[in-house]
Structure formats: structure tokens, C-alpha cells
Short mmCIF file of C-alpha atoms and ligand atoms in Angstrom, two decimals:
data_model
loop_
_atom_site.label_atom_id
_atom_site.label_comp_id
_atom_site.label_asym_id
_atom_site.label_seq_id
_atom_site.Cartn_x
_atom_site.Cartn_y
_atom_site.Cartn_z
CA UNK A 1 129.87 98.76 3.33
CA UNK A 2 126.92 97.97 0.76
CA UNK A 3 127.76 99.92 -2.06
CA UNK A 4 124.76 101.99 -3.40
CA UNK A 5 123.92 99.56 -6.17
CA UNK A 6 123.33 96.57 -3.67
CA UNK A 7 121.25 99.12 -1.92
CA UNK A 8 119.67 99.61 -5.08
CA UNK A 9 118.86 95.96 -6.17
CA UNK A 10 117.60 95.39 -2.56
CA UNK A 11 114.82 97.57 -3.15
CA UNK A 12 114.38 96.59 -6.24
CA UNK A 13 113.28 93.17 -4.64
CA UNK A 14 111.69 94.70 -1.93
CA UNK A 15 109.42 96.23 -4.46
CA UNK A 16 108.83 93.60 -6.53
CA UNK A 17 107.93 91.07 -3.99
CA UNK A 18 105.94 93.61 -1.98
CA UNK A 19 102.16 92.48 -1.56
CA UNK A 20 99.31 94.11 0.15
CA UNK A 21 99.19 93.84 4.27
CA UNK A 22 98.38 90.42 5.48
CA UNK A 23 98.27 88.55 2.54
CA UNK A 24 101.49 86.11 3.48
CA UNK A 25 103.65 85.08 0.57
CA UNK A 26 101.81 82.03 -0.59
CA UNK A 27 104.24 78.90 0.33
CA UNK A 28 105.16 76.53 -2.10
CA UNK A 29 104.68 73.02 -2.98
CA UNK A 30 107.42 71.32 -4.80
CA UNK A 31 106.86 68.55 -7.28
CA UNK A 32 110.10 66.94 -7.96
CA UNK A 33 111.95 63.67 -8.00
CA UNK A 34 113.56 62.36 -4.85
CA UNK A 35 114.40 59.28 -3.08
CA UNK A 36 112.50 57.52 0.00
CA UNK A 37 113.07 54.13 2.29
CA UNK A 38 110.47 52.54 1.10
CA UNK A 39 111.91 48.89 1.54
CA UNK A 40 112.79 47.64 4.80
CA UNK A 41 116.08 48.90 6.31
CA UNK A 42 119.17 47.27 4.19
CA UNK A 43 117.44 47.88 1.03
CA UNK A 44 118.31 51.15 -0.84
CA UNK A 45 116.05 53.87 -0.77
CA UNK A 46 113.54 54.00 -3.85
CA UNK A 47 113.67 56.51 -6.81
CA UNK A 48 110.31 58.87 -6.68
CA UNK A 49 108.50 61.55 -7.28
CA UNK A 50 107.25 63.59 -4.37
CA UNK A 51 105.66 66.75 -3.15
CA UNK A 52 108.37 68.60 -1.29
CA UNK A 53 111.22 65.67 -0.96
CA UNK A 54 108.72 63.01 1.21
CA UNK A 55 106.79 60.27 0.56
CA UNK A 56 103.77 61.17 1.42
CA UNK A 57 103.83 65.06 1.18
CA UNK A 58 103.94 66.97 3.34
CA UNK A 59 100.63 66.49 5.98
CA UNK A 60 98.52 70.05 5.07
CA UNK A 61 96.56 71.18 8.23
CA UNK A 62 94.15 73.78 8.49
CA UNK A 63 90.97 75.32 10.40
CA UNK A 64 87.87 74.90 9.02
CA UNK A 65 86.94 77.80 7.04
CA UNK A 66 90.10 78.89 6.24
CA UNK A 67 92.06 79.02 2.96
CA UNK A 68 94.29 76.68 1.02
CA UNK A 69 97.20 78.58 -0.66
CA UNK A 70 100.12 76.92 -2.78
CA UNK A 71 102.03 77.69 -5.26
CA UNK A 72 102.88 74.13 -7.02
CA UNK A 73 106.37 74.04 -7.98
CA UNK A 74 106.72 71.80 -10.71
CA UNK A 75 110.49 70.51 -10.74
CA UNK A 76 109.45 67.36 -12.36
CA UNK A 77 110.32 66.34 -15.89
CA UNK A 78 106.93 65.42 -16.78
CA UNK A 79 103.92 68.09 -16.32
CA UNK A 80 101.81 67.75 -13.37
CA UNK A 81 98.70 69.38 -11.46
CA UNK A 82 97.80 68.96 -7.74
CA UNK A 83 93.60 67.24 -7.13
CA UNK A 84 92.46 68.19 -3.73
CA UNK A 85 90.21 64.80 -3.13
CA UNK A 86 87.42 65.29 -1.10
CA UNK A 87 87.43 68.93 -1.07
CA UNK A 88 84.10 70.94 -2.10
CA UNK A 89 86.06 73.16 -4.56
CA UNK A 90 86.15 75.97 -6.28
CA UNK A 91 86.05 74.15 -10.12
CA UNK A 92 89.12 76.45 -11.14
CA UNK A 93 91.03 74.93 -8.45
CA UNK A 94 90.27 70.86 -8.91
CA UNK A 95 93.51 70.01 -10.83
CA UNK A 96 92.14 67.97 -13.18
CA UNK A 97 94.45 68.58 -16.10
CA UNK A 98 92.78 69.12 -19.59
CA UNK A 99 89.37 69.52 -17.95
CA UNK A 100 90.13 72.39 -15.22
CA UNK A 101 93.21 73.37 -15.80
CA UNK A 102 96.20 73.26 -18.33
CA UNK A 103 98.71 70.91 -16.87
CA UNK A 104 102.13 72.71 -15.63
CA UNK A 105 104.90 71.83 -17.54
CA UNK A 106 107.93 71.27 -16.21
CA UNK A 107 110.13 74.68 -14.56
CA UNK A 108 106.24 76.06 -14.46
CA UNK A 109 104.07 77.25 -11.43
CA UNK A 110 100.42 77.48 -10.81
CA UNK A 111 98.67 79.20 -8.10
CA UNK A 112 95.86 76.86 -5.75
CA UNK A 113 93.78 79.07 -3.76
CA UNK A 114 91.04 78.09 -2.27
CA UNK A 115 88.30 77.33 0.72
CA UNK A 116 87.90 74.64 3.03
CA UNK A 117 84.26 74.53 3.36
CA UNK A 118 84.02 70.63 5.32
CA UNK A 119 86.35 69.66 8.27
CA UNK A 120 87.67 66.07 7.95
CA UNK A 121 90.08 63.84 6.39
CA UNK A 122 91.03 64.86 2.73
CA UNK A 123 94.15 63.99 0.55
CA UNK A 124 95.98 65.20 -2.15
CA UNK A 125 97.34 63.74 -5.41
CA UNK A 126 98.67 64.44 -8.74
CA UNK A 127 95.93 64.63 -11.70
CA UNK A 128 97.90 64.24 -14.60
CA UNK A 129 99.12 61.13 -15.96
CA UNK A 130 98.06 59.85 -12.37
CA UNK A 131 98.15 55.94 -12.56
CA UNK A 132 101.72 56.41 -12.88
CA UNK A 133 102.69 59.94 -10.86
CA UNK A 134 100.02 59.07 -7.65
CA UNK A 135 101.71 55.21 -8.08
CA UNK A 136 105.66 57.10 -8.20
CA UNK A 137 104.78 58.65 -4.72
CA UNK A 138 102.94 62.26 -5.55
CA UNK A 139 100.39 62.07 -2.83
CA UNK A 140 99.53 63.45 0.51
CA UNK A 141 97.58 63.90 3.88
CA UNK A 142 95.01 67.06 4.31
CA UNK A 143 93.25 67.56 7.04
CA UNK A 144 90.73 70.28 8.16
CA UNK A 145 90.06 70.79 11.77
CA UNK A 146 86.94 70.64 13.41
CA UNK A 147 86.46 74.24 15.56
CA UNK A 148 86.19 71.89 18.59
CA UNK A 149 87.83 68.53 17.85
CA UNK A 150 86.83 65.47 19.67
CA UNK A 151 88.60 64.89 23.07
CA UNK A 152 91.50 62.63 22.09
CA UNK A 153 95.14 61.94 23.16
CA UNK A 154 96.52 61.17 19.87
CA UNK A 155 95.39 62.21 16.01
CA UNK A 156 97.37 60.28 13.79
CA UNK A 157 97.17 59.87 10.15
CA UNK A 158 97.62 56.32 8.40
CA UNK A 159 98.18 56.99 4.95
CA UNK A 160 98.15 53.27 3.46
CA UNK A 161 99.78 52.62 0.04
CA UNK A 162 101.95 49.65 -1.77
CA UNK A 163 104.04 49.74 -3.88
CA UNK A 164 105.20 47.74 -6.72
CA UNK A 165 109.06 47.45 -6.41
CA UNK A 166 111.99 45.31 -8.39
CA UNK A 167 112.76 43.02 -5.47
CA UNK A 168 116.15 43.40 -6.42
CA UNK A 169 116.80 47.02 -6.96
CA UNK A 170 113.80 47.88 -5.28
CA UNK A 171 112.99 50.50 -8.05
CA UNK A 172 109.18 51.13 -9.26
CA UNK A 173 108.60 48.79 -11.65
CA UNK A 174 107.64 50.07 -15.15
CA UNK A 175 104.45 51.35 -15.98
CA UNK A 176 102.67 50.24 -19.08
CA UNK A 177 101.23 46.63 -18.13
CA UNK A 178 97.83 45.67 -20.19
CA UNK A 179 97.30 42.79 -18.09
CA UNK A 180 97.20 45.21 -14.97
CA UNK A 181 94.89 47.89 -16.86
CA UNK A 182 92.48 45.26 -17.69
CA UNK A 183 92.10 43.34 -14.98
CA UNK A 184 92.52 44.55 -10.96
CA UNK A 185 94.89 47.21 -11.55
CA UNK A 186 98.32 47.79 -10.38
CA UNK A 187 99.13 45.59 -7.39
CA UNK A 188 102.09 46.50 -5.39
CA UNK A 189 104.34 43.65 -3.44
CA UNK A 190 104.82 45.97 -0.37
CA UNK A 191 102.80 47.68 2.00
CA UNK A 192 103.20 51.15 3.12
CA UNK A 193 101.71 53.07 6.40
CA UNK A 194 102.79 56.44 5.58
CA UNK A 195 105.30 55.89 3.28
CA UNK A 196 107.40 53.18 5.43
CA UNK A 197 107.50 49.29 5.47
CA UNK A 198 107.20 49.82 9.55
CA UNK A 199 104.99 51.98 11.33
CA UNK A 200 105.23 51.95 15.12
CA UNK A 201 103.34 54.33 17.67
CA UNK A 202 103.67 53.99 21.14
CA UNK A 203 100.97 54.62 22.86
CA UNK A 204 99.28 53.85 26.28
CA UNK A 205 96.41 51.63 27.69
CA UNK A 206 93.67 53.18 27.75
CA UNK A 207 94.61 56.16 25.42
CA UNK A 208 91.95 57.29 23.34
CA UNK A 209 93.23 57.59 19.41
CA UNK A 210 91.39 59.27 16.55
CA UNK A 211 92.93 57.81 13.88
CA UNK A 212 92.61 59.06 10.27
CA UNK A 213 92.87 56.04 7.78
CA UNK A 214 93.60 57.56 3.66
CA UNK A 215 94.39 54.91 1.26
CA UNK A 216 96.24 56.05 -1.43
CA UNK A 217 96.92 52.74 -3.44
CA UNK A 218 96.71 52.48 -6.80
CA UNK A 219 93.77 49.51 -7.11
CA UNK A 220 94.60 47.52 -3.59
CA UNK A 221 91.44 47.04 -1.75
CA UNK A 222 92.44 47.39 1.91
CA UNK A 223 90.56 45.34 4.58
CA UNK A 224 91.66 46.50 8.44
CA UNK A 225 90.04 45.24 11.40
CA UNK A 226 91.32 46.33 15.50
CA UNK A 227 94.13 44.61 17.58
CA UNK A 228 93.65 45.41 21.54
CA UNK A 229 91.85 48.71 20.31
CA UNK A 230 87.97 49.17 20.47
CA UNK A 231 86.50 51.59 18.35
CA UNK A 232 84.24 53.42 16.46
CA UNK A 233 83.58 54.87 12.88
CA UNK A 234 83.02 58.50 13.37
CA UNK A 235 83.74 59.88 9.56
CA UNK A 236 83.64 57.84 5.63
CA UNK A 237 85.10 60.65 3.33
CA UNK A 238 85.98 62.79 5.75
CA UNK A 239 82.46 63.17 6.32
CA UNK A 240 81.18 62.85 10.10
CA UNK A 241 78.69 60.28 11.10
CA UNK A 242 75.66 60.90 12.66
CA UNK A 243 76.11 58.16 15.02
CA UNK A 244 79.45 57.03 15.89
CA UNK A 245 79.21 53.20 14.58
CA UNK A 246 81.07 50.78 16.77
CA UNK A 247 83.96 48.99 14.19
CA UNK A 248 82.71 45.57 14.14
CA UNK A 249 83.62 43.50 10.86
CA UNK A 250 86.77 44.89 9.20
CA UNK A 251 86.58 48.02 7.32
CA UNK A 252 87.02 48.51 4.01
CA UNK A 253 89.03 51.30 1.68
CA UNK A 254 88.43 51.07 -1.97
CA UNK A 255 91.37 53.49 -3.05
CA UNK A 256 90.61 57.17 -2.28
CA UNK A 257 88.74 56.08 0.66
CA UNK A 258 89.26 57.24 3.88
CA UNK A 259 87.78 56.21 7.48
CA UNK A 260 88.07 58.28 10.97
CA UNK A 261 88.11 56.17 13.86
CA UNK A 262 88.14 57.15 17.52
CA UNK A 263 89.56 53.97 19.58
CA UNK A 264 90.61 53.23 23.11
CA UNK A 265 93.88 51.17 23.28
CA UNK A 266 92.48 47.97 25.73
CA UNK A 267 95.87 46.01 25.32
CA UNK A 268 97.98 45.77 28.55
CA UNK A 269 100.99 47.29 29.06
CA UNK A 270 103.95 45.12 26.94
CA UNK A 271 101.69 44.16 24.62
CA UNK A 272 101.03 45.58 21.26
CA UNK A 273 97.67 47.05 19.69
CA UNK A 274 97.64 47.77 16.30
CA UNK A 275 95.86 47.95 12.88
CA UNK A 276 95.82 44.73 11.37
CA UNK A 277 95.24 44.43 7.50
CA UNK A 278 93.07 40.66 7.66
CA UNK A 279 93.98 39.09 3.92
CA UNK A 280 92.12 35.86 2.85
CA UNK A 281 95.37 33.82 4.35
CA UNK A 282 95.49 35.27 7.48
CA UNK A 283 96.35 38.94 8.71
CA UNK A 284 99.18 41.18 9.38
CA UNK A 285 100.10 44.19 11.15
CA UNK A 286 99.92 47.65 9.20
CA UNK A 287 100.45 49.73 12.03
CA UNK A 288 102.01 48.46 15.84
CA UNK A 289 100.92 50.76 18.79
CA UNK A 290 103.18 49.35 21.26
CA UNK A 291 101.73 49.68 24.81
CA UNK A 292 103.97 51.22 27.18
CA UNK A 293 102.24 52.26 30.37
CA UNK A 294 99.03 52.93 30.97
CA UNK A 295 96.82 56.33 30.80
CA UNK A 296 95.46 54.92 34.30
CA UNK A 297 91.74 55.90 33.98
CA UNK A 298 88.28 54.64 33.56
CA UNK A 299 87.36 53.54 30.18
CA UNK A 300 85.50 56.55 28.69
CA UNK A 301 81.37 56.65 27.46
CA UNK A 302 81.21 56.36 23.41
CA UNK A 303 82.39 59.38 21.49
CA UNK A 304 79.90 62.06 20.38
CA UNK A 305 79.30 62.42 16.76
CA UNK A 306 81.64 65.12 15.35
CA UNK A 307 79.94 68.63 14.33
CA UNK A 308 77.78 68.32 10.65
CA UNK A 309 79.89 69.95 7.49
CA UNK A 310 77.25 72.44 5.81
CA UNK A 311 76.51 70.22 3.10
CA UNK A 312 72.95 70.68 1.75
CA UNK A 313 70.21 68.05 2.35
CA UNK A 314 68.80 65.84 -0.99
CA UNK A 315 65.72 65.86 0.36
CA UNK A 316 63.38 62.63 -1.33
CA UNK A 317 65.46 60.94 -3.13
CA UNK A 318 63.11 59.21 -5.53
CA UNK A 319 61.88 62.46 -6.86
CA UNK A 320 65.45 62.60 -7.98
CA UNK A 321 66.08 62.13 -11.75
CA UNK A 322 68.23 59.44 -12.79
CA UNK A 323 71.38 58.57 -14.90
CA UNK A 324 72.66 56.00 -15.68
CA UNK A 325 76.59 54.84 -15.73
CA UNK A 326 77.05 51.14 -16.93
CA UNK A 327 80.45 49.95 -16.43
CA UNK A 328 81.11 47.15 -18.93
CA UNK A 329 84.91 45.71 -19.85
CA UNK A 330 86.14 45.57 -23.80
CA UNK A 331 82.68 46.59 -25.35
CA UNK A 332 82.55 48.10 -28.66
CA UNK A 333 82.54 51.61 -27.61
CA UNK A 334 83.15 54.83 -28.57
CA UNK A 335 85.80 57.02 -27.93
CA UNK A 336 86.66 60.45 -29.03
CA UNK A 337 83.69 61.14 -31.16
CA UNK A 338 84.31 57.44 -33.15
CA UNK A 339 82.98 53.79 -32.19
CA UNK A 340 85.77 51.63 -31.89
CA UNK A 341 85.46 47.65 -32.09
CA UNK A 342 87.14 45.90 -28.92
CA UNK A 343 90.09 45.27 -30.83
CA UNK A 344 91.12 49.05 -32.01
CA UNK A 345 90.20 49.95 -28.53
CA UNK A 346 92.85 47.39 -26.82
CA UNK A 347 95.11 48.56 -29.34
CA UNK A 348 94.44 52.19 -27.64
CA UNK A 349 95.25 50.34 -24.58
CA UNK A 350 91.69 51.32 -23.51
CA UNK A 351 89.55 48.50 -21.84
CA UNK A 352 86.77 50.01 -19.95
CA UNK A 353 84.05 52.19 -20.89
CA UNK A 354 81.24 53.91 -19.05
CA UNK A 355 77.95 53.99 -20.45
CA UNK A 356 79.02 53.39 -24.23
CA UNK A 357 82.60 55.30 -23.95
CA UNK A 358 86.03 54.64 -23.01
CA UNK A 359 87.94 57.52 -21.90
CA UNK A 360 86.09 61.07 -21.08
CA UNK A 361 83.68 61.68 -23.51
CA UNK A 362 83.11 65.23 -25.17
CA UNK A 363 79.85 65.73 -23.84
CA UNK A 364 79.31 64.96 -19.51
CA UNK A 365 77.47 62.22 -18.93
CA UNK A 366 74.97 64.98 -17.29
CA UNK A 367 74.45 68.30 -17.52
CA UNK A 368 72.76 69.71 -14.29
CA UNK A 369 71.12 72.95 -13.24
CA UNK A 370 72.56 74.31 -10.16
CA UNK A 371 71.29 73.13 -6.95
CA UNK A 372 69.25 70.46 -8.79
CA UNK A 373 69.35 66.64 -6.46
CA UNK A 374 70.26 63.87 -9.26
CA UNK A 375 70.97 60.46 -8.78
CA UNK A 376 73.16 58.42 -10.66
CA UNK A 377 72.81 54.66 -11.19
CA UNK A 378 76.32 52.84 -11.05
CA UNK A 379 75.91 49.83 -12.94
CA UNK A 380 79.00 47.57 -12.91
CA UNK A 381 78.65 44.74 -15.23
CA UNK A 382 82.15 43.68 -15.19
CA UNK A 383 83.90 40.95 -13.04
CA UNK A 384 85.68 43.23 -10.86
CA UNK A 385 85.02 45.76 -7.61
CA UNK A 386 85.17 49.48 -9.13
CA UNK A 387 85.54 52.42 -6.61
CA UNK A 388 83.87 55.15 -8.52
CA UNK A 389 84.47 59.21 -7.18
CA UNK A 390 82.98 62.20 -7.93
CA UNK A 391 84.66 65.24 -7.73
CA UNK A 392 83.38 68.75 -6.15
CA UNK A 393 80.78 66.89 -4.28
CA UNK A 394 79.55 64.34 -1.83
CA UNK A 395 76.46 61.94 -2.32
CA UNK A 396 74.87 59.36 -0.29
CA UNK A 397 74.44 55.62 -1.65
CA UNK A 398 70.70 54.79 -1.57
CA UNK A 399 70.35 51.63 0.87
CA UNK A 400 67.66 48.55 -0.76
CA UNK A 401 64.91 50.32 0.83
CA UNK A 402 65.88 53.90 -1.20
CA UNK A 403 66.94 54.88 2.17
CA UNK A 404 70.00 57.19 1.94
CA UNK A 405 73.16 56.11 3.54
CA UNK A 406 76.47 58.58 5.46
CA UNK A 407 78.04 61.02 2.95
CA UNK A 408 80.52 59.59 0.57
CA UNK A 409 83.21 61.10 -2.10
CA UNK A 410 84.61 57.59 -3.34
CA UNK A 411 81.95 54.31 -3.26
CA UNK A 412 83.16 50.82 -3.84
CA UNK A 413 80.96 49.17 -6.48
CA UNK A 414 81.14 44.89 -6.36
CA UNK A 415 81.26 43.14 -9.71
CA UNK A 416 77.73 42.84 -10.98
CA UNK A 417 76.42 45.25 -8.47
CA UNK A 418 74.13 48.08 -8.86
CA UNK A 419 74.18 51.42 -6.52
CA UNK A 420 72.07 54.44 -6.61
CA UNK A 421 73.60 57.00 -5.24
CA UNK A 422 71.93 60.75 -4.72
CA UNK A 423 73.77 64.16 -4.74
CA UNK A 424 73.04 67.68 -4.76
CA UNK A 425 74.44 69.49 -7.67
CA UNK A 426 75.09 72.93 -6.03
CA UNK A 427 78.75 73.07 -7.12
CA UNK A 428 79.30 74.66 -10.66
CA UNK A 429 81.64 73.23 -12.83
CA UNK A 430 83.55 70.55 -14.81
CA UNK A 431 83.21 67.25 -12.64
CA UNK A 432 84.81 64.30 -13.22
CA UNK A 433 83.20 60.94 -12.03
CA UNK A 434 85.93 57.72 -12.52
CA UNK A 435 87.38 54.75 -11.06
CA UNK A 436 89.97 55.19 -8.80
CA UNK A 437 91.42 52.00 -9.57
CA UNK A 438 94.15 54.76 -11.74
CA UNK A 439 94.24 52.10 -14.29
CA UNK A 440 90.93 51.24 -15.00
CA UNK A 441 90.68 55.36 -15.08
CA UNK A 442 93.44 55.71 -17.47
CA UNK A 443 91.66 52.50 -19.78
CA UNK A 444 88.20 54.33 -20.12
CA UNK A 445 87.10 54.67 -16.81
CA UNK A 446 86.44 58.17 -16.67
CA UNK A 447 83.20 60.61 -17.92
CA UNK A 448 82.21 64.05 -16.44
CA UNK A 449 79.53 65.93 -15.56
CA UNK A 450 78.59 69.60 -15.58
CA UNK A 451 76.67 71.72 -13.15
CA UNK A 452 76.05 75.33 -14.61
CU1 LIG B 501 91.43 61.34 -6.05
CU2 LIG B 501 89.92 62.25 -9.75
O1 LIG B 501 90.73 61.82 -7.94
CU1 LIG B 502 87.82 50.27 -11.53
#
């Protein structure tokens, strides 16, 4: 028999967790440390930090249109916040910690809540301290579905990532190398396809695969061409083509990047198809599709384009005003309000600055009215690739005619290259613009810019 105080309490709870009809109980995301097999079988599994006990998180998937609701758990002993990357977000919600939000300490909560305005392939990472908590493990898949996804027997996500692990432990290494901050970045010495040293898919000849490429690494440039697949490009960013583009040289992903591809698996049955990584001495597998029987049809006619997201046009670029971001490495720059001679800025372990500062600067880099197009010049006068994003929005790169190229979030900048690219500024807010490489970010490679 309940006694009448359990009654009693029970209500109590009932009441207090009571919400208005239809509004679920949001679900939560849990930020916490945790262990993953990382290293081939044998090895231990590795010590990290993850979003709900897996590396990656949890893969989010939702409808078009619909809300995002989580309540980030933070169970980590280091504060945290949750980016959305990709997403056209509200500002409040962008998780960019001391800019958008205050960061949630540890045993805290916070509350993401939000629209999905663009189907595609989106991820999610940690924004604070995020060289080292997006290296430790604290990043996932989202995905927004088309209303009428392309006519596929397979959609598979291939988040790539490495990993810098103590061959002998096979713990992260430490964090905290200069040489990595001011030069590549953090290289790891294994390769991950969703969070395992082995990823294998069977699959059939003549199966048709969209398959949703993220990479999540730290600085690795990631070069992947097609084993006994054919395919096409049909989305950069998450963002759909216009015209499917048939994957001819191997495709790129500066980190952040992502690439949809809709293949058809050619390889005979007891062979193996696959996405191969091709590396200056040769190539290697990433992910196996190992053909077992065959889907026994004709091959299919090129895939349609996938359905437009609503984002507005820039109309003529040149009438565009222009800013200007000049990466340069070890100027004398300034940084929090002071100029700092090369010297006092390595000492601040700061090695990059954009357009005269290291780190993000008081003032944005641009202040824009609403709905205004701008284009921004990405100068990189250093001796290194730099994959610069911009959040809250998507821009095209201007080709060397001016003409305006597919829809991008992240855009890989070569050393001593120069890239306009053109936006409209119709989101308001706080927007960061930075290098993805997390540790040229985290040594100066990060400004702002505000749309109000
Ligand atoms: Cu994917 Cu500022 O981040
Ligand atoms: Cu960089």
C-alpha cells in the first residue's frame, strides 16, 4: 500500500514536471567523459569526452522545418557549450561561448531550441576550449531531411576524424604543442570513419548510396576519391547543388567540411567498393563496402538535384561592398585592445592574426545592416591552407571571372591565395568567422562580425 505521503510526493512531481499539452519533455544531451575503441581491436579503449557515452554523438535526425530541442547536460569537469555547424541559427542558440552564450560549467544545463531552416548535412561540436574538447571526441552527425529525399537504398553518414593517440597506451596525447599551433595544426596518427579504426558496409552491386561525408578533424585535410563506386556531388555544406557534378578528381574536406554524394556500387559481387583516402604515397581504404550480391537491375539515369534550401539570392556580386581579412603568421599585432610584438604574442601562445589581430577582437571585423550582400576578401599570406567558416550563414566563393560558385559554410583557402567570397547578411547577430584548423583558431585565428 502507498502510504499517503508517497501519494503526496508523487504529485508533487507530477506537478512540478507538468508542461503545457504537446510540448514533449525536451531530451537531453550529455557531455561527459567516457571511453571508446578507438584503436584497432587488442588495444584498450581510449579515455574521452563525448556527447551521450559515443564517439561521435549521437546521429541527430530531423524533418526539415522542424525544431531542435536539447537540454545539454554538462557532466564534464571542464565547462562546455554545444555549436550547431552549418545551421542558419537563431544567434542565442550558436554556442559560441563568451560571444553567444556563457559557457556551462560543470553539473550545469542550458536549454538549445531552435529551427532547422536548410535540409542537409550539418554537425555538431563543442565551442568552448574546442581545439582540445572537439579533438577529445565532443562531436557529432546532424542531419535534416529533405520532405522528399532522393531515391536511394542506403544513407549513411561518414564522419571522418584522427586522432592523435600514445601508441602505447593509446591515450590522447596532451594538448598544449606550439609547434602544432603554429604550423599545420594537430595531426592525429589514426584515422577514424565514425569513430572506429574499421568501417565496413555491406552493400550490393548496383545499390545506389547517398553518402554523407563530415570531417571532423582537428587540421587534417582529407582527400577521398571512389573505389568500384561512381558518383556524383549533390551537396558542399549541406547545401544542394544545382547540378549533380559527377566525382571526378578526389574530393576535398578542409575540416568542418562536408560533401553529399549519391553513388552506384559498380564492383562485382566478392569484391569490395569503398572510399579510399589517396595520400601523396599512395591510398588507403577509409570506408570498405563489401559487395555481397547484387541489387540485379539496370544502372539508373543521373540523380536529380536535391530541392533548393530558402536561402536568399546575393544578387550582383560586385555591387557588393568589400572587407578585407588578411591572414598573416607571427606579425606584430594587436590583441585585446594592445599591439603586441611577435615575441609577447608567442609568449601568449598566439601565432596568427587576422587583419592586424590575434584572437577575437573587441570590435567585428564588420558591422552589417540586416539583409545587406557583403563580400569578404580572404587573404592568406601565410605558408599554409586555412579553412575559414562563418557562422549563421552561407556564402558563395566568387570564381576568377566574379562568377559565384555552390553555397558554402567552411572554404579552404591555399597558402598565398586570395578568395572573395559573397553572403547575404540577413541573420542578426554575433558571428564568428575563423579557421577551423582549432589551433590556428585558438592562436589568433578568429574575428567576428555583426549583423543588426
Ligand atoms: Cu564548426 Cu566555429 O565552428
Ligand atoms: Cu588555419
Amino acid at each position: 500500500m502507498p502510504t499517503r505521503r508517497d501519494v503526496l510526493t508523487g504529485l508533487a512531481a507530477v506537478a512540478l514536471t507538468a508542461r503545457p499539452l504537446g510540448a514533449a519533455a525536451p531530451l537531453d544531451l550529455r557531455a561527459a567523459a567516457g571511453r571508446a575503441q578507438l584503436a584497432p581491436e587488442g588495444y584498450a579503449p581510449t579515455p574521452v569526452w563525448c556527447f551521450d557515452g559515443t564517439v561521435p554523438g549521437p546521429e541527430i535526425r530531423l524533418p526539415q522545418g522542424a525544431r531542435l530541442v536539447r537540454r545539454l547536460v554538462n557532466d564534464l569537469p571542464v565547462p562546455t557549450s554545444v555549436h550547431w555547424h552549418g545551421i542558419r541559427i537563431d544567434n542565442a542558440m550558436d554556442g559560441v561561448s563568451g560571444l553567444t552564450q556563457e559557457p556551462v560549467p560543470p553539473g550545469g544545463s542550458f536549454l538549445y531550441d531552435f529551427a532547422l531552416p536548410d535540409a542537409g548535412t550539418y554537425w555538431y561540436h563543442s565551442h568552448t576550449s574546442s581545439m582540445e574538447q572537439v579533438d577529445r571526441g565532443l562531436a557529432a552527425p546532424l542531419i535534416v531531411e529533405e520532405a522528399e529525399g532522393p531515391d536511394v537504398d542506403a544513407d549513411l553518414v561518414l564522419m571522418l576524424d584522427d586522432w592523435r593517440l600514445d601508441p602505447e597506451t593509446v591515450e590522447i596525447a596532451p594538448f598544449g604543442n606550439l609547434h602544432d599551433l603554429s604550423h599545420g595544426g594537430r595531426f592525429g596518427n589514426l584515422v577514424t570513419v565514425n569513430g572506429r579504426f574499421e568501417s565496413r558496409t555491406p552493400t550490393r552491386s548496383g545499390a545506389r548510396l547517398r553518402l554523407r561525408l563530415v570531417n571532423a578533424a582537428n587540421a587534417r585535410i582529407f582527400a577521398c576519391a571512389l573505389q568500384g563506386m561512381e558518383g556524383w556531388i549533390v551537396a558542399l555544406d549541406g547545401m544542394p547543388l544545382e547540378t549533380p557534378e559527377l566525382v571526378a578528381a578526389p574530393l576535398t574536406l578542409a575540416p568542418a567540411q562536408r560533401v553529399d554524394l549519391i553513388v552506384d556500387v559498380t564492383a562485382e559481387t566478392g569484391s569490395e567498393a569503398g572510399l579510399v583516402s589517396v595520400e601523396r604515397d599512395g591510398a588507403y581504404m577509409l570506408a570498405a563496402f563489401p559487395v555481397q550480391g547484387s541489387a540485379a537491375r539496370t544502372r539508373r539515369p543521373a540523380p536529380a538535384a536535391l530541392p533548393p534550401n530558402p536561402v536568399p539570392a546575393a544578387g550582383d556580386p560586385a555591387a557588393a561592398p568589400l572587407t578585407t581579412v588578411r591572414m598573416r603568421g607571427l606579425p606584430s599585432a594587436e590583441h585585446e585592445g594592445v599591439r603586441l610584438e611577435p615575441r609577447e604574442l608567442m609568449e601568449r601562445g598566439l601565432f596568427w592574426a587576422l587583419s592586424g589581430t590575434a584572437g577575437r577582437p573587441e570590435r567585428p571585423i564588420l558591422d552589417a545592416a540586416r539583409g545587406e550582400v557583403h563580400r569578404l576578401a580572404l587573404v592568406n599570406d601565410t605558408a599554409f591552407p586555412h579553412g575559414m567558416h562563418l557562422h549563421g550563414h552561407h556564402f558563395r566563393a566568387l570564381g576568377p571571372d566574379g562568377t559565384p560558385g555552390p553555397l558554402r559554410d567552411t572554404l579552404l583557402v591555399e597558402a598565398g591565395q586570395t578568395q572573395q567570397v559573397v553572403f547575404v547578411a540577413d541573420n542578426p547577430g554575433k558571428w564568428l568567422l575563423h579557421c577551423h584548423m582549432l589551433g590556428h583558431a585558438l592562436a589568433g585565428m578568429t574575428t567576428w562580425l555583426r549583423v543588426s
